Structure formats: structure tokens, C-alpha cells
């Protein structure tokens, strides 16, 4: 039996399961007990839960279940209501909540922290932090739009013209990208910055301008996380933020590092902003990126800048956030219940399950062992062991020199490759010019069109934005359809060479058409909602 208690944290509107996820949990073999009124704040009625197959119970019965899942960590009184050897699935903040871990261990509860999911690819479907960040980033734009005294999109009317709002987003993670997408869709002029240079492509794919600042770019460590900023990099980033803040109507800050906020907007930067500007500090839960942020409140600076430091942005959209949170729980239960028999089987050899298990019966298992995953490129197979042994014995200066030598060797290799390509193209051009000099005018005209089509096609396709790849696929399907029709018309030719080429052309064009439609349908299915 999985218990879904009502959240007791003041102002919390979320619930750990929705009628839809109740149905999914029951499909895994579980029975579900929902506390009366648990989903009311998220617009889910008790009747909707009972129609989905859940039992409507009181608080004591919900906490008495073999498995209990909540949005927020339970109080000591709620832990005392749990069964010995029960399982708790919740956000537990284990890195700062030692007293709760002690209470859970004393009670014999096996606790899985949804906010301690290892950051690896196969764990993304149960990553509650990403879910909450996504909603918070979107909601930050909604809050900014309500507070801002103008429209996001530019308008051209008979009464005159208005300029679009200028939005600056700090951070290109989940929350930052969600904020960028929402602001762009509302018509704002969006600029964004992230200390990780590889985030630029994702930012630009959403229609925003990636602000470049080489002196402020961070390097990534072998674990995949950004390295700490040096003093010079920190000064460069603060100068960049102040410059962008002076130009922006709205700033959305999302810089959190393992739950702690990084200072990005100083009070001097706020003083340089225009009156009526808005700052939404999504990182207020970690103390705030803005120096003037008051977590949980909205304040106005001396020069008229509104600073929003709400810590419940995700809870302000309770219906969809609860659905997403509940889906994270369902995905976890699928991992714990491979047999779909309603019996969780915790596998501590699995790095995902081990990483989020903070207590197991009477043992405290936090912190977990490091996940053996590296974001650094794998070393070459030949001599990799020797190279690894050598690397560990080098000093930082020697490692830097080694990296510079490798970069110089790669640059030399690329230069030699470019030279070879240039020579080959020149020779091919001479041979082609000589050959065309002895051909008739009709073939020359046809061949010229063919060559021009190659160049045009190359430059068109290579410059298409990632967001347009699906419609481009449909366009190439149409072109392949024309080729297919032309091939069918030539199959009846008396010339065997023409017939052979026509058959091959028809076959290849058919593969393009059907393969293109198959890929397009698969891409579109990713954005379809379940019926």
C-alpha cells in the first residue's frame, strides 16, 4: 500500500500523486491510499482519486502505509506515525538535515531522497530537481510579466509602436532554459549568459542571444561540473552582469550550485538599473543570486527596481507540477518494481538507487559513494593505462603544457588536412574544366545546374537552425517525391543505362521518403500528450 498524505508545510499546494499517477502505480501492482483533501489545492478532488482506484483515508492511515511518498520532508511527529521497516520517498535535503536522518534510522525507515538523484542520463526521468527547476523557470517569467509595467512583445499599432521587453537570463541550466523559452514565446528580446561555454548552443536554439565573455567562461572538471571561478573570472562575470543589468527591463537569475546560490547581481548593479525594472531570483531557495533578495518576499529597491524572491515558484503552478512530480515517483517505482508485482526490491548495487537511499532500516547511508561516471573524454585504447599513470604524476604546469602540445598537434593536423583538400579541389577543378571544354552545350548547361544545386543545397542545409530540422525533413520528402516521379518516367527508356539509373534513383528516393516520414512521426510523438 502506497500512502499519499496531505502536505502540511505552510502554503504548500502540491501533492505527491495525481489521479493519473495513481492509475500508473496500480498498474505496477500497488494499492494506493490518499489522505482526504490531499489534492484539493492542486484541483484534484477526492472523487477523482477514488475513480482512479485509490482509497480515501485519514492522515493516520496514510502515514501507516508500507510505502509513503510526500513532496516535502516529514516532521518528527509524522515519522513517529510510520511503520517500522516502511519506505519513505520524498525530498529530504539529506546534506543539511542530519536530525531527520537520525529520526528515520531510529524508526527503521528506508528513505529515498528524491532530491539526491545522481546526475546521470538514465536517472533523468526521476530527477525531481529538474522537474521543479523547469516549472520554476517558466513561472519566473509569469511573475515578471505580471509585475512588469509593459508588454513583452513589441507592438505596431495605429497609436504608435512599442519596443519589446529586454530580458536577461543568468544561467543556462534547466530553469534558465525554461525561462528563456517562455520569454521568447512571449515576444521578448532575450539575452542569456552561462559560465559554461557549451550552454551557448542550447540558449541560441531557443531563440535567445548568447552573451559571450571569454574571460568569464568556466572550464569543466572530469566530473562534469563546472570548476570554481577564479578571482579574475568572478570579477569578469560581475562586470558582465552589471553591464547587462543596466540594459535589461527584466532579469531572471537561476544560478544554483548544489543547492547554494551564487552572488550574481550586486546592490551596485541594481542601483544602475532603470526604475520599473524587475528581478526574479529563482535561486532564492538557496539564499538568492541578487544581493538585495529577501527569500520568500517581494521587495522594491530605493531606485524602484522590484526584486521577487519567492521560494515557492513551482508550487504556484500546482496542477502541472504535481503531475510531473507524481510521474517522477512512478518512474522510480518502475525501477524498484521490475516484476510489477507491487513489491519494491531495493538494489543497493544500482548506483541510481544507492545514490538516493539515505537510510536503510536502521543504517544511515548518507553520503553515498561517488558515481563512477566521468564527463571527460575517454582516453585512447592504446597505452591508456600508461597514459593515466603518467598523468597522475604530472604537476598542474606540466599538465597544462601537455594540453597545449596536444592542441598544437591537432591544429597542425587540421592545417595539413585543409591544405590537402585545397590541392585536391584545385586538381579536380582543372580536370573538370578540361573535360567540360570538349562537351556539347546541352550537357554543359545541365551539369552547371547540377553543380549549382549541390552548392545551394549544402549552404541551405548547413545553416538551418536545429529547431527547423523537422520541417526541413518534410521539405526533403517533397523533393524526394519529385525525384521519384522523374525516375518512374525514365524506367521505360530503351537505353539500359538510363533504366538502371532510374531504378536506383527510384529506390533511393523511396528510402528517403518513407524514412523521412518515419523520423518525422517519431520526433512529433515526443511532443504529443497522452490521451
XYZ file of C-alpha atoms in Angstrom, residues 78-403:
326
model
C 4.943 12.274 11.184
C 7.996 9.989 11.200
C 6.756 8.588 14.510
C 3.481 7.594 12.813
C 5.275 5.447 10.228
C 5.622 1.677 10.403
C 8.953 0.127 11.290
C 10.607 -1.084 8.067
C 8.396 1.234 5.997
C 9.753 3.052 2.936
C 9.688 6.850 2.588
C 10.047 8.589 -0.788
C 10.357 12.363 -0.540
C 12.575 15.424 -0.861
C 14.701 15.130 2.267
C 17.603 17.598 1.790
C 19.976 15.000 3.300
C 23.028 17.263 3.027
C 21.528 19.679 5.591
C 19.017 17.580 7.563
C 21.023 15.275 9.817
C 18.379 15.250 12.564
C 15.776 13.877 10.172
C 18.140 11.123 9.017
C 18.743 10.132 12.640
C 14.996 10.003 13.310
C 14.357 7.881 10.197
C 17.157 5.463 11.087
C 15.915 5.087 14.667
C 12.449 4.333 13.326
C 13.874 1.721 10.925
C 12.573 3.543 7.843
C 14.206 3.042 4.461
C 14.272 6.556 3.000
C 14.899 7.536 -0.635
C 15.640 11.219 -1.237
C 14.137 12.459 -4.490
C 16.440 15.481 -4.346
C 19.572 13.301 -4.238
C 19.164 11.516 -7.574
C 22.585 11.006 -9.242
C 23.067 13.308 -12.240
C 23.406 10.589 -14.866
C 21.396 10.090 -18.044
C 19.304 7.084 -17.066
C 18.196 8.783 -13.830
C 16.736 11.854 -15.548
C 13.190 10.501 -15.515
C 13.183 10.503 -11.688
C 15.103 13.761 -11.209
C 12.719 15.897 -9.161
C 15.189 18.796 -9.055
C 14.982 19.109 -12.846
C 11.190 18.942 -12.684
C 10.973 21.707 -10.108
C 13.589 23.827 -11.873
C 11.731 23.563 -15.160
C 8.469 24.777 -13.634
C 10.222 27.465 -11.580
C 11.924 28.904 -14.645
C 8.629 29.096 -16.514
C 6.799 30.584 -13.533
C 9.545 33.189 -13.077
C 8.594 34.673 -16.445
C 4.916 34.698 -15.466
C 5.741 36.546 -12.238
C 7.911 39.021 -14.145
C 5.191 39.618 -16.736
C 2.647 40.423 -14.011
C 4.996 42.812 -12.204
C 6.457 44.477 -15.300
C 4.568 47.571 -16.404
C 4.614 46.765 -20.103
C 4.160 44.087 -22.725
C 6.832 41.528 -23.540
C 6.314 41.650 -27.288
C 6.709 44.725 -29.454
C 3.539 46.209 -30.954
C 2.917 48.245 -34.103
C -0.487 49.931 -33.907
C -2.277 52.968 -35.277
C -1.486 54.690 -31.981
C 2.239 54.085 -32.336
C 4.913 51.492 -31.770
C 6.183 49.835 -28.578
C 9.534 48.106 -28.164
C 9.777 44.502 -26.921
C 10.889 43.939 -23.344
C 14.583 43.254 -22.851
C 15.085 40.130 -20.741
C 18.437 38.954 -19.405
C 18.635 35.375 -18.064
C 21.559 34.268 -15.916
C 22.144 30.528 -16.136
C 21.595 28.052 -18.965
C 20.537 25.073 -16.872
C 17.033 23.581 -16.687
C 15.455 26.628 -15.006
C 17.299 29.098 -17.221
C 16.331 27.346 -20.455
C 12.692 27.146 -19.323
C 12.718 30.886 -18.597
C 14.330 31.619 -21.970
C 11.755 29.554 -23.828
C 8.840 31.230 -22.042
C 10.205 34.765 -22.531
C 10.964 34.190 -26.226
C 7.487 32.765 -26.794
C 6.003 35.939 -25.307
C 7.948 38.014 -27.818
C 10.675 39.453 -25.590
C 14.193 40.249 -26.737
C 16.149 37.713 -24.694
C 19.846 37.652 -23.880
C 21.366 34.945 -21.681
C 24.694 34.043 -20.151
C 26.147 30.892 -18.667
C 29.670 30.346 -17.406
C 29.725 27.054 -19.328
C 30.537 27.830 -22.973
C 28.829 24.637 -24.188
C 25.476 26.015 -22.974
C 25.551 28.626 -25.735
C 24.179 26.296 -28.404
C 21.185 25.358 -26.243
C 20.490 29.012 -25.459
C 20.623 30.042 -29.117
C 18.465 27.087 -30.203
C 15.618 28.631 -28.160
C 15.897 31.956 -29.985
C 17.918 33.910 -27.405
C 21.263 35.662 -27.848
C 24.152 34.008 -26.024
C 26.232 36.679 -24.327
C 29.911 35.938 -24.895
C 32.565 36.811 -22.326
C 35.735 34.802 -22.780
C 37.318 35.994 -19.545
C 34.294 34.733 -17.581
C 33.979 31.280 -19.151
C 34.473 28.339 -16.823
C 36.184 25.056 -17.505
C 34.593 21.736 -16.621
C 36.173 19.207 -14.326
C 36.336 15.473 -15.013
C 33.116 15.012 -13.024
C 31.149 17.124 -15.492
C 30.549 20.030 -13.091
C 31.991 23.486 -13.661
C 35.162 24.325 -11.794
C 35.152 27.081 -9.187
C 35.594 30.591 -10.552
C 38.968 32.227 -10.123
C 39.102 35.770 -8.728
C 39.677 37.134 -12.221
C 36.746 35.178 -13.660
C 34.488 36.307 -10.818
C 35.349 39.966 -11.449
C 34.691 39.474 -15.168
C 31.284 37.887 -14.582
C 30.171 40.569 -12.122
C 31.190 43.289 -14.599
C 29.244 41.497 -17.332
C 26.154 41.139 -15.141
C 26.240 44.828 -14.209
C 26.559 45.852 -17.871
C 23.639 43.636 -18.951
C 21.529 44.670 -15.939
C 21.749 48.334 -16.956
C 20.223 47.463 -20.352
C 17.573 44.979 -19.188
C 13.940 45.506 -18.251
C 13.748 42.077 -16.599
C 16.459 39.883 -15.086
C 15.876 36.240 -14.212
C 18.642 34.637 -12.158
C 18.917 30.854 -11.817
C 22.488 30.223 -10.602
C 22.433 27.421 -8.031
C 25.427 25.198 -7.308
C 24.384 22.083 -5.373
C 21.564 23.993 -3.705
C 23.551 27.122 -2.819
C 23.043 30.414 -4.635
C 25.965 32.235 -6.223
C 26.107 36.030 -5.996
C 25.498 37.454 -9.484
C 23.678 40.785 -9.052
C 25.247 43.201 -6.580
C 23.422 46.108 -4.992
C 25.534 48.418 -7.188
C 24.228 46.605 -10.279
C 20.662 47.053 -9.018
C 21.330 50.755 -8.487
C 22.324 51.008 -12.151
C 19.009 49.587 -13.413
C 16.056 51.625 -14.638
C 13.103 52.329 -12.390
C 10.304 49.839 -13.054
C 12.710 47.010 -13.876
C 12.099 43.569 -12.373
C 14.446 40.916 -10.974
C 13.072 37.418 -10.386
C 15.517 35.440 -8.250
C 14.781 31.774 -8.906
C 17.749 30.907 -6.681
C 16.089 32.486 -3.634
C 15.680 28.957 -2.217
C 19.471 28.850 -1.850
C 19.842 32.338 -0.432
C 19.424 34.357 -3.611
C 21.635 35.449 -6.514
C 20.810 39.110 -6.002
C 22.406 40.842 -3.038
C 19.086 42.544 -2.186
C 16.904 39.429 -2.455
C 14.783 38.586 0.592
C 13.907 34.867 0.262
C 10.150 34.365 0.310
C 9.299 38.037 -0.272
C 8.951 40.741 -2.884
C 10.877 43.961 -2.229
C 11.468 47.242 -4.047
C 14.875 48.928 -4.116
C 15.463 52.630 -3.488
C 15.593 53.289 -7.236
C 12.314 51.473 -7.980
C 13.535 48.004 -9.024
C 11.213 45.181 -7.933
C 13.056 42.105 -6.631
C 10.981 38.919 -6.409
C 12.441 36.261 -4.129
C 9.575 33.781 -3.925
C 10.695 30.314 -2.831
C 7.510 28.555 -3.945
C 7.526 29.234 -7.691
C 6.870 25.583 -8.596
C 4.034 25.385 -6.044
C 2.343 28.349 -7.733
C 1.507 26.013 -10.622
C 0.276 23.091 -8.507
C -1.730 21.130 -11.047
C 1.002 20.505 -13.601
C 3.825 20.430 -11.063
C 2.020 17.715 -9.085
C 1.532 15.734 -12.267
C 5.231 15.978 -13.147
C 6.310 15.207 -9.568
C 3.961 12.223 -9.451
C 5.399 10.960 -12.735
C 8.901 11.119 -11.234
C 7.619 8.923 -8.385
C 6.019 6.483 -10.840
C 9.296 6.185 -12.763
C 11.117 5.448 -9.510
C 8.575 2.767 -8.588
C 9.042 1.209 -12.030
C 12.750 0.966 -11.244
C 12.044 -0.535 -7.820
C 9.357 -2.930 -9.102
C 10.634 -4.609 -12.282
C 8.247 -7.539 -11.776
C 5.184 -5.234 -11.480
C 4.016 -7.294 -8.510
C 3.554 -4.460 -6.004
C 6.678 -5.463 -4.070
C 9.600 -2.998 -4.139
C 13.021 -4.585 -4.448
C 15.712 -2.097 -3.443
C 19.000 -2.836 -5.220
C 21.872 -1.053 -3.486
C 24.274 -2.246 -6.193
C 22.479 0.050 -8.625
C 24.212 3.466 -8.454
C 20.909 5.275 -9.012
C 19.087 3.543 -6.155
C 22.146 3.634 -3.895
C 22.765 7.315 -4.575
C 19.300 8.359 -3.358
C 18.989 5.895 -0.450
C 19.841 7.905 2.671
C 18.716 5.375 5.295
C 18.173 1.645 5.037
C 16.324 0.204 8.026
C 18.482 1.347 10.979
C 21.549 2.413 8.981
C 22.359 5.913 7.704
C 23.810 5.596 4.187
C 24.432 9.283 3.525
C 26.605 10.494 1.890
C 26.629 7.902 -0.910
C 29.768 6.702 -2.706
C 30.793 8.692 -5.765
C 29.166 7.581 -9.007
C 31.813 6.192 -11.350
C 30.830 8.418 -14.266
C 33.115 10.956 -15.906
C 32.221 13.672 -18.371
C 35.805 13.794 -19.597
C 36.618 12.142 -22.965
C 37.697 8.527 -22.745
C 41.448 8.021 -23.278
C 42.708 6.244 -26.377
C 42.680 2.460 -26.085
C 46.364 2.033 -26.907
C 48.527 2.804 -23.915
C 45.650 4.228 -21.877
C 46.851 2.683 -18.636
C 50.336 4.088 -19.043
C 48.979 7.472 -20.008
C 46.741 7.523 -16.936
C 49.628 6.633 -14.665
C 51.775 9.345 -16.226
C 49.010 11.970 -15.939
C 48.617 11.426 -12.208
C 52.314 12.095 -11.662
C 52.422 15.388 -13.595
C 52.223 18.782 -11.933
C 49.477 21.265 -12.955
C 52.005 23.245 -15.031
C 53.161 20.086 -16.835
C 49.569 19.061 -17.475
C 48.892 22.497 -18.963
C 51.955 22.221 -21.220
C 50.865 18.731 -22.287
C 47.398 20.041 -23.166
